[in-house]
PDB file of C-alpha atoms in Angstrom:
ATOM      1  CA  MET Q   1     -41.719 -17.821  29.882  1.00  0.00           C
ATOM      2  CA  ASP Q   2     -39.178 -20.587  29.256  1.00  0.00           C
ATOM      3  CA  VAL Q   3     -35.647 -20.950  30.594  1.00  0.00           C
ATOM      4  CA  ILE Q   4     -32.891 -22.366  28.383  1.00  0.00           C
ATOM      5  CA  PHE Q   5     -29.724 -23.500  30.155  1.00  0.00           C
ATOM      6  CA  VAL Q   6     -26.443 -23.538  28.197  1.00  0.00           C
ATOM      7  CA  HIS Q   7     -23.641 -25.523  29.821  1.00  0.00           C
ATOM      8  CA  GLY Q   8     -19.909 -24.968  29.698  1.00  0.00           C
ATOM      9  CA  ALA Q   9     -17.037 -26.498  27.784  1.00  0.00           C
ATOM     10  CA  LEU Q  10     -15.697 -30.034  27.765  1.00  0.00           C
ATOM     11  CA  VAL Q  11     -18.697 -31.697  29.421  1.00  0.00           C
ATOM     12  CA  ARG Q  12     -21.794 -33.516  28.185  1.00  0.00           C
ATOM     13  CA  ASP Q  13     -25.290 -34.185  29.498  1.00  0.00           C
ATOM     14  CA  GLY Q  14     -26.378 -30.637  30.220  1.00  0.00           C
ATOM     15  CA  ALA Q  15     -29.598 -31.857  31.819  1.00  0.00           C
ATOM     16  CA  TRP Q  16     -27.606 -33.496  34.615  1.00  0.00           C
ATOM     17  CA  TRP Q  17     -25.579 -30.372  35.375  1.00  0.00           C
ATOM     18  CA  TRP Q  18     -28.615 -28.106  35.501  1.00  0.00           C
ATOM     19  CA  GLN Q  19     -31.085 -30.526  37.138  1.00  0.00           C
ATOM     20  CA  PRO Q  20     -30.876 -29.187  40.734  1.00  0.00           C
ATOM     21  CA  ALA Q  21     -31.647 -25.661  39.533  1.00  0.00           C
ATOM     22  CA  ALA Q  22     -34.263 -26.851  37.034  1.00  0.00           C
ATOM     23  CA  ASP Q  23     -36.125 -28.855  39.684  1.00  0.00           C
ATOM     24  CA  LEU Q  24     -36.113 -26.009  42.194  1.00  0.00           C
ATOM     25  CA  LEU Q  25     -37.154 -23.520  39.523  1.00  0.00           C
ATOM     26  CA  ARG Q  26     -40.171 -25.628  38.595  1.00  0.00           C
ATOM     27  CA  GLU Q  27     -41.077 -26.176  42.243  1.00  0.00           C
ATOM     28  CA  ARG Q  28     -40.900 -22.495  43.175  1.00  0.00           C
ATOM     29  CA  THR Q  29     -42.154 -20.767  40.029  1.00  0.00           C
ATOM     30  CA  GLY Q  30     -43.679 -23.339  37.676  1.00  0.00           C
ATOM     31  CA  ILE Q  31     -41.346 -22.098  34.931  1.00  0.00           C
ATOM     32  CA  ARG Q  32     -40.391 -24.666  32.299  1.00  0.00           C
ATOM     33  CA  SER Q  33     -36.741 -25.171  31.454  1.00  0.00           C
ATOM     34  CA  SER Q  34     -34.548 -27.154  29.104  1.00  0.00           C
ATOM     35  CA  ALA Q  35     -30.828 -27.824  28.800  1.00  0.00           C
ATOM     36  CA  LEU Q  36     -29.328 -27.089  25.401  1.00  0.00           C
ATOM     37  CA  ALA Q  37     -27.443 -29.902  23.664  1.00  0.00           C
ATOM     38  CA  LEU Q  38     -24.087 -28.680  22.325  1.00  0.00           C
ATOM     39  CA  PRO Q  39     -22.952 -30.310  19.060  1.00  0.00           C
ATOM     40  CA  SER Q  40     -19.319 -29.476  19.809  1.00  0.00           C
ATOM     41  CA  CYS Q  41     -19.530 -31.771  22.850  1.00  0.00           C
ATOM     42  CA  GLY Q  42     -21.028 -34.637  20.868  1.00  0.00           C
ATOM     43  CA  GLU Q  43     -24.567 -33.861  22.005  1.00  0.00           C
ATOM     44  CA  GLY Q  44     -27.745 -33.541  20.020  1.00  0.00           C
ATOM     45  CA  GLY Q  45     -29.418 -36.940  20.096  1.00  0.00           C
ATOM     46  CA  GLN Q  46     -32.746 -37.832  21.676  1.00  0.00           C
ATOM     47  CA  GLY Q  47     -33.155 -36.044  24.998  1.00  0.00           C
ATOM     48  CA  GLY Q  48     -30.246 -33.751  24.200  1.00  0.00           C
ATOM     49  CA  ARG Q  49     -27.609 -36.108  25.530  1.00  0.00           C
ATOM     50  CA  ALA Q  50     -24.418 -37.510  24.154  1.00  0.00           C
ATOM     51  CA  SER Q  51     -23.872 -41.207  24.493  1.00  0.00           C
ATOM     52  CA  GLU Q  52     -21.975 -42.552  27.489  1.00  0.00           C
ATOM     53  CA  SER Q  53     -19.098 -43.351  25.135  1.00  0.00           C
ATOM     54  CA  THR Q  54     -18.656 -40.015  23.365  1.00  0.00           C
ATOM     55  CA  THR Q  55     -15.610 -40.270  21.120  1.00  0.00           C
ATOM     56  CA  PRO Q  56     -13.467 -37.641  19.382  1.00  0.00           C
ATOM     57  CA  GLY Q  57     -14.989 -38.690  16.075  1.00  0.00           C
ATOM     58  CA  GLU Q  58     -18.433 -37.630  17.278  1.00  0.00           C
ATOM     59  CA  VAL Q  59     -17.412 -33.999  17.842  1.00  0.00           C
ATOM     60  CA  ARG Q  60     -14.964 -33.452  14.983  1.00  0.00           C
ATOM     61  CA  GLY Q  61     -16.120 -30.559  12.823  1.00  0.00           C
ATOM     62  CA  ALA Q  62     -18.589 -29.089  15.332  1.00  0.00           C
ATOM     63  CA  GLY Q  63     -17.700 -25.889  17.135  1.00  0.00           C
ATOM     64  CA  LEU Q  64     -18.987 -22.502  18.223  1.00  0.00           C
ATOM     65  CA  VAL Q  65     -20.965 -21.924  15.016  1.00  0.00           C
ATOM     66  CA  GLU Q  66     -22.889 -25.175  15.402  1.00  0.00           C
ATOM     67  CA  ASP Q  67     -23.490 -24.581  19.119  1.00  0.00           C
ATOM     68  CA  ALA Q  68     -24.858 -21.088  18.428  1.00  0.00           C
ATOM     69  CA  ALA Q  69     -27.116 -22.470  15.695  1.00  0.00           C
ATOM     70  CA  ALA Q  70     -28.480 -25.017  18.178  1.00  0.00           C
ATOM     71  CA  LEU Q  71     -29.336 -22.203  20.580  1.00  0.00           C
ATOM     72  CA  ARG Q  72     -31.104 -20.226  17.865  1.00  0.00           C
ATOM     73  CA  ARG Q  73     -33.160 -23.303  16.961  1.00  0.00           C
ATOM     74  CA  ALA Q  74     -34.165 -23.731  20.597  1.00  0.00           C
ATOM     75  CA  LEU Q  75     -35.201 -20.076  20.774  1.00  0.00           C
ATOM     76  CA  ASP Q  76     -37.262 -20.468  17.613  1.00  0.00           C
ATOM     77  CA  ARG Q  77     -39.455 -22.949  19.503  1.00  0.00           C
ATOM     78  CA  VAL Q  78     -40.445 -20.585  22.350  1.00  0.00           C
ATOM     79  CA  ASP Q  79     -42.202 -17.246  22.622  1.00  0.00           C
ATOM     80  CA  GLN Q  80     -40.216 -15.738  25.500  1.00  0.00           C
ATOM     81  CA  ALA Q  81     -37.052 -16.987  27.121  1.00  0.00           C
ATOM     82  CA  ILE Q  82     -34.513 -16.385  29.824  1.00  0.00           C
ATOM     83  CA  VAL Q  83     -31.203 -17.829  28.648  1.00  0.00           C
ATOM     84  CA  VAL Q  84     -28.730 -18.925  31.317  1.00  0.00           C
ATOM     85  CA  GLY Q  85     -25.125 -19.403  30.249  1.00  0.00           C
ATOM     86  CA  HIS Q  86     -22.379 -21.056  32.270  1.00  0.00           C
ATOM     87  CA  SER Q  87     -18.720 -20.513  31.406  1.00  0.00           C
ATOM     88  CA  TYR Q  88     -18.362 -21.224  27.636  1.00  0.00           C
ATOM     89  CA  GLY Q  89     -22.155 -21.026  27.422  1.00  0.00           C
ATOM     90  CA  GLY Q  90     -21.860 -17.242  27.481  1.00  0.00           C
ATOM     91  CA  THR Q  91     -19.785 -17.299  24.314  1.00  0.00           C
ATOM     92  CA  VAL Q  92     -22.481 -19.439  22.686  1.00  0.00           C
ATOM     93  CA  ILE Q  93     -25.047 -16.796  23.673  1.00  0.00           C
ATOM     94  CA  ALA Q  94     -22.894 -14.081  22.113  1.00  0.00           C
ATOM     95  CA  GLU Q  95     -22.516 -15.943  18.820  1.00  0.00           C
ATOM     96  CA  ALA Q  96     -26.215 -16.812  18.659  1.00  0.00           C
ATOM     97  CA  GLY Q  97     -26.876 -13.102  18.187  1.00  0.00           C
ATOM     98  CA  HIS Q  98     -30.048 -11.210  18.956  1.00  0.00           C
ATOM     99  CA  HIS Q  99     -33.271 -13.213  18.935  1.00  0.00           C
ATOM    100  CA  PRO Q 100     -36.764 -11.799  19.522  1.00  0.00           C
ATOM    101  CA  ALA Q 101     -37.599 -14.501  22.071  1.00  0.00           C
ATOM    102  CA  VAL Q 102     -34.810 -13.492  24.462  1.00  0.00           C
ATOM    103  CA  GLU Q 103     -36.093 -11.365  27.349  1.00  0.00           C
ATOM    104  CA  HIS Q 104     -33.216 -11.704  29.819  1.00  0.00           C
ATOM    105  CA  LEU Q 105     -29.775 -13.265  30.096  1.00  0.00           C
ATOM    106  CA  LEU Q 106     -28.189 -14.791  33.189  1.00  0.00           C
ATOM    107  CA  TYR Q 107     -24.457 -15.484  33.255  1.00  0.00           C
ATOM    108  CA  VAL Q 108     -22.826 -17.833  35.771  1.00  0.00           C
ATOM    109  CA  SER Q 109     -19.033 -17.434  35.936  1.00  0.00           C
ATOM    110  CA  SER Q 110     -19.281 -16.811  32.223  1.00  0.00           C
ATOM    111  CA  TYR Q 111     -18.291 -14.485  29.373  1.00  0.00           C
ATOM    112  CA  LEU Q 112     -19.716 -11.604  27.383  1.00  0.00           C
ATOM    113  CA  PRO Q 113     -17.095 -11.429  24.607  1.00  0.00           C
ATOM    114  CA  ASP Q 114     -16.549  -8.658  22.098  1.00  0.00           C
ATOM    115  CA  VAL Q 115     -16.934  -9.440  18.403  1.00  0.00           C
ATOM    116  CA  GLY Q 116     -13.833 -11.155  17.042  1.00  0.00           C
ATOM    117  CA  VAL Q 117     -12.748 -12.827  20.295  1.00  0.00           C
ATOM    118  CA  PRO Q 118     -12.510 -16.644  20.434  1.00  0.00           C
ATOM    119  CA  GLN Q 119     -13.080 -18.593  23.637  1.00  0.00           C
ATOM    120  CA  GLY Q 120      -9.391 -19.424  23.772  1.00  0.00           C
ATOM    121  CA  GLY Q 121      -8.553 -15.737  23.623  1.00  0.00           C
ATOM    122  CA  ILE Q 122     -10.801 -14.979  26.577  1.00  0.00           C
ATOM    123  CA  MET Q 123      -8.816 -17.404  28.717  1.00  0.00           C
ATOM    124  CA  ALA Q 124      -5.374 -16.478  27.367  1.00  0.00           C
ATOM    125  CA  ASP Q 125      -4.309 -14.338  30.331  1.00  0.00           C
ATOM    126  CA  GLU Q 126      -5.591 -16.588  33.110  1.00  0.00           C
ATOM    127  CA  PRO Q 127      -2.731 -17.510  35.482  1.00  0.00           C
ATOM    128  CA  ASP Q 128      -3.661 -21.199  35.740  1.00  0.00           C
ATOM    129  CA  PRO Q 129      -5.805 -22.171  32.753  1.00  0.00           C
ATOM    130  CA  VAL Q 130      -7.395 -25.599  32.566  1.00  0.00           C
ATOM    131  CA  ALA Q 131      -4.987 -27.939  30.795  1.00  0.00           C
ATOM    132  CA  VAL Q 132      -6.273 -29.232  27.471  1.00  0.00           C
ATOM    133  CA  ALA Q 133      -4.605 -30.995  24.568  1.00  0.00           C
ATOM    134  CA  GLU Q 134      -5.501 -32.273  21.125  1.00  0.00           C
ATOM    135  CA  VAL Q 135      -6.775 -35.836  21.458  1.00  0.00           C
ATOM    136  CA  ALA Q 136      -7.591 -36.262  17.754  1.00  0.00           C
ATOM    137  CA  PRO Q 137      -7.440 -34.003  14.701  1.00  0.00           C
ATOM    138  CA  GLY Q 138      -9.726 -31.059  15.416  1.00  0.00           C
ATOM    139  CA  VAL Q 139     -10.683 -32.288  18.896  1.00  0.00           C
ATOM    140  CA  ILE Q 140      -9.378 -31.321  22.331  1.00  0.00           C
ATOM    141  CA  GLY Q 141      -9.836 -32.827  25.774  1.00  0.00           C
ATOM    142  CA  VAL Q 142      -9.009 -32.158  29.402  1.00  0.00           C
ATOM    143  CA  THR Q 143      -5.598 -33.449  30.492  1.00  0.00           C
ATOM    144  CA  GLY Q 144      -3.922 -34.037  33.832  1.00  0.00           C
ATOM    145  CA  TYR Q 145      -7.078 -34.547  35.900  1.00  0.00           C
ATOM    146  CA  ASP Q 146      -8.829 -37.405  37.625  1.00  0.00           C
ATOM    147  CA  ALA Q 147     -12.072 -37.469  39.594  1.00  0.00           C
ATOM    148  CA  VAL Q 148     -10.385 -36.152  42.747  1.00  0.00           C
ATOM    149  CA  SER Q 149      -8.407 -33.307  41.193  1.00  0.00           C
ATOM    150  CA  PHE Q 150     -11.279 -32.325  38.916  1.00  0.00           C
ATOM    151  CA  GLY Q 151     -13.637 -32.193  41.881  1.00  0.00           C
ATOM    152  CA  ALA Q 152     -11.189 -30.159  43.938  1.00  0.00           C
ATOM    153  CA  ARG Q 153     -10.922 -27.532  41.229  1.00  0.00           C
ATOM    154  CA  PHE Q 154     -14.419 -27.332  39.790  1.00  0.00           C
ATOM    155  CA  LEU Q 155     -16.733 -28.633  42.535  1.00  0.00           C
ATOM    156  CA  GLN Q 156     -14.907 -28.235  45.836  1.00  0.00           C
ATOM    157  CA  ASP Q 157     -18.220 -27.280  47.464  1.00  0.00           C
ATOM    158  CA  ALA Q 158     -19.971 -30.501  46.359  1.00  0.00           C
ATOM    159  CA  ASP Q 159     -19.894 -33.955  47.943  1.00  0.00           C
ATOM    160  CA  ASP Q 160     -17.676 -36.765  46.668  1.00  0.00           C
ATOM    161  CA  ALA Q 161     -20.460 -38.585  44.829  1.00  0.00           C
ATOM    162  CA  THR Q 162     -21.393 -35.447  42.911  1.00  0.00           C
ATOM    163  CA  GLN Q 163     -17.758 -34.813  42.044  1.00  0.00           C
ATOM    164  CA  ARG Q 164     -17.417 -38.344  40.650  1.00  0.00           C
ATOM    165  CA  ALA Q 165     -20.637 -38.018  38.675  1.00  0.00           C
ATOM    166  CA  ALA Q 166     -19.407 -34.744  37.203  1.00  0.00           C
ATOM    167  CA  TRP Q 167     -16.066 -36.275  36.228  1.00  0.00           C
ATOM    168  CA  SER Q 168     -17.875 -39.076  34.385  1.00  0.00           C
ATOM    169  CA  ARG Q 169     -19.444 -36.413  32.166  1.00  0.00           C
ATOM    170  CA  VAL Q 170     -16.204 -34.747  31.064  1.00  0.00           C
ATOM    171  CA  THR Q 171     -15.888 -35.178  27.298  1.00  0.00           C
ATOM    172  CA  PRO Q 172     -13.770 -34.147  24.302  1.00  0.00           C
ATOM    173  CA  GLN Q 173     -14.926 -31.113  22.344  1.00  0.00           C
ATOM    174  CA  GLY Q 174     -14.433 -29.765  18.855  1.00  0.00           C
ATOM    175  CA  VAL Q 175     -11.557 -27.299  18.685  1.00  0.00           C
ATOM    176  CA  GLY Q 176     -13.816 -24.856  16.840  1.00  0.00           C
ATOM    177  CA  ALA Q 177     -15.508 -24.127  20.165  1.00  0.00           C
ATOM    178  CA  PHE Q 178     -12.264 -22.531  21.338  1.00  0.00           C
ATOM    179  CA  ALA Q 179     -10.627 -21.240  18.169  1.00  0.00           C
ATOM    180  CA  THR Q 180     -13.538 -19.617  16.305  1.00  0.00           C
ATOM    181  CA  PRO Q 181     -13.827 -15.835  16.802  1.00  0.00           C
ATOM    182  CA  THR Q 182     -17.287 -14.528  17.583  1.00  0.00           C
ATOM    183  CA  THR Q 183     -19.019 -12.670  14.760  1.00  0.00           C
ATOM    184  CA  THR Q 184     -21.692 -10.942  16.850  1.00  0.00           C
ATOM    185  CA  ALA Q 185     -22.397 -10.000  20.467  1.00  0.00           C
ATOM    186  CA  GLY Q 186     -25.850 -11.243  21.347  1.00  0.00           C
ATOM    187  CA  TRP Q 187     -25.542  -9.932  24.906  1.00  0.00           C
ATOM    188  CA  GLN Q 188     -25.503  -6.296  23.863  1.00  0.00           C
ATOM    189  CA  GLY Q 189     -28.715  -4.400  24.566  1.00  0.00           C
ATOM    190  CA  VAL Q 190     -30.318  -7.266  26.517  1.00  0.00           C
ATOM    191  CA  ASP Q 191     -31.182  -7.036  30.219  1.00  0.00           C
ATOM    192  CA  SER Q 192     -28.744  -9.290  32.061  1.00  0.00           C
ATOM    193  CA  THR Q 193     -27.450 -10.402  35.426  1.00  0.00           C
ATOM    194  CA  TYR Q 194     -24.024 -11.866  36.111  1.00  0.00           C
ATOM    195  CA  LEU Q 195     -23.375 -14.203  39.039  1.00  0.00           C
ATOM    196  CA  VAL Q 196     -19.766 -13.775  40.171  1.00  0.00           C
ATOM    197  CA  CYS Q 197     -18.696 -17.010  41.857  1.00  0.00           C
ATOM    198  CA  THR Q 198     -16.290 -15.709  44.481  1.00  0.00           C
ATOM    199  CA  GLU Q 199     -14.912 -19.145  45.456  1.00  0.00           C
ATOM    200  CA  ASP Q 200     -14.386 -20.281  41.850  1.00  0.00           C
ATOM    201  CA  ARG Q 201     -11.082 -22.145  41.409  1.00  0.00           C
ATOM    202  CA  SER Q 202     -11.475 -22.419  37.638  1.00  0.00           C
ATOM    203  CA  THR Q 203     -12.132 -18.850  36.472  1.00  0.00           C
ATOM    204  CA  THR Q 204     -10.496 -16.024  38.401  1.00  0.00           C
ATOM    205  CA  THR Q 205     -12.674 -13.457  40.094  1.00  0.00           C
ATOM    206  CA  GLY Q 206     -10.852 -10.779  38.119  1.00  0.00           C
ATOM    207  CA  LEU Q 207     -11.851 -12.281  34.769  1.00  0.00           C
ATOM    208  CA  GLN Q 208     -15.398 -12.771  35.997  1.00  0.00           C
ATOM    209  CA  ARG Q 209     -15.673  -9.154  37.124  1.00  0.00           C
ATOM    210  CA  SER Q 210     -14.340  -7.849  33.814  1.00  0.00           C
ATOM    211  CA  HIS Q 211     -17.205  -9.584  32.031  1.00  0.00           C
ATOM    212  CA  ALA Q 212     -19.735  -8.839  34.769  1.00  0.00           C
ATOM    213  CA  ALA Q 213     -19.096  -5.138  34.128  1.00  0.00           C
ATOM    214  CA  ARG Q 214     -20.743  -5.602  30.726  1.00  0.00           C
ATOM    215  CA  ALA Q 215     -23.937  -7.014  32.215  1.00  0.00           C
ATOM    216  CA  THR Q 216     -26.792  -4.854  33.438  1.00  0.00           C
ATOM    217  CA  ARG Q 217     -26.057  -5.896  37.013  1.00  0.00           C
ATOM    218  CA  SER Q 218     -23.928  -8.382  38.932  1.00  0.00           C
ATOM    219  CA  VAL Q 219     -24.384 -10.372  42.123  1.00  0.00           C
ATOM    220  CA  ASP Q 220     -21.649 -12.082  44.156  1.00  0.00           C
ATOM    221  CA  VAL Q 221     -22.375 -15.664  45.222  1.00  0.00           C
ATOM    222  CA  PRO Q 222     -20.109 -17.564  47.669  1.00  0.00           C
ATOM    223  CA  THR Q 223     -19.667 -20.684  45.543  1.00  0.00           C
ATOM    224  CA  GLY Q 224     -17.313 -22.578  43.318  1.00  0.00           C
ATOM    225  CA  HIS Q 225     -17.681 -22.885  39.538  1.00  0.00           C
ATOM    226  CA  HIS Q 226     -21.067 -24.676  39.563  1.00  0.00           C
ATOM    227  CA  PRO Q 227     -23.576 -22.941  41.875  1.00  0.00           C
ATOM    228  CA  PHE Q 228     -26.497 -24.467  39.980  1.00  0.00           C
ATOM    229  CA  ILE Q 229     -25.390 -27.772  41.523  1.00  0.00           C
ATOM    230  CA  THR Q 230     -24.162 -26.669  44.939  1.00  0.00           C
ATOM    231  CA  ARG Q 231     -26.451 -23.659  45.591  1.00  0.00           C
ATOM    232  CA  PRO Q 232     -29.311 -23.916  43.119  1.00  0.00           C
ATOM    233  CA  ASP Q 233     -31.345 -21.561  45.292  1.00  0.00           C
ATOM    234  CA  LEU Q 234     -29.037 -18.681  44.367  1.00  0.00           C
ATOM    235  CA  VAL Q 235     -29.421 -19.355  40.656  1.00  0.00           C
ATOM    236  CA  VAL Q 236     -33.192 -19.685  40.956  1.00  0.00           C
ATOM    237  CA  ASP Q 237     -33.313 -16.430  42.952  1.00  0.00           C
ATOM    238  CA  ALA Q 238     -31.608 -14.668  40.041  1.00  0.00           C
ATOM    239  CA  ILE Q 239     -33.989 -16.157  37.475  1.00  0.00           C
ATOM    240  CA  ALA Q 240     -37.039 -15.331  39.596  1.00  0.00           C
ATOM    241  CA  ALA Q 241     -35.886 -11.715  39.889  1.00  0.00           C
ATOM    242  CA  PHE Q 242     -36.341 -11.316  36.131  1.00  0.00           C
ATOM    243  CA  THR Q 243     -39.968 -12.409  36.339  1.00  0.00           C
ATOM    244  CA  ALA Q 244     -40.658  -9.979  39.194  1.00  0.00           C
ATOM    245  CA  VAL Q 245     -39.829  -6.846  37.178  1.00  0.00           C
TER     246      VAL Q 245
END
């Protein structure tokens, strides 16, 4: 069994975000894992990382379709997989469609969208959506944040050094990641667990619960938006539960 982690929007270096959970998973279960590189975030080079100086030109033209194709390619390389999606990562899972390698899905403050719904549409009714703006033709980026305000919203349960490290990995992303409607719903008919992050300041609990209702089961965790950093034990518990059935 392999685990494939799919990170959220507007960040790069998925391996860094998932490392605390990946390390604990290997220590406790011996399960191998990898972090998917998202083309829409300028990723895809050696090691699955974008360069430190990701520019809008590097992500122009890549969007949800390219991200979903990257996930399908990763699944083609394994026999059995648990796919873990965070935030936008759930929309990537949906668009990747059904794949014979997928055994289980784990969603972390994420989305299980219907066919025809773009990422931007999922967030349309949120009372305080993350501010983004076009930074180049076909490319959007986070606006109005610095390391302190970003940390307070997305990682309030992490220490200052972790918040700064996370902020350094915020990156522009191709607008197609947000504007492209899904054409399939890869979550349908697959055993799944949804982790509702009850202290999340980015995605409301109400939106999380509306998507969690589509999963096979849901579990509340008392964390902010990134429990795989701040409480990796809870994420690993959820992954290990799949292997126990």
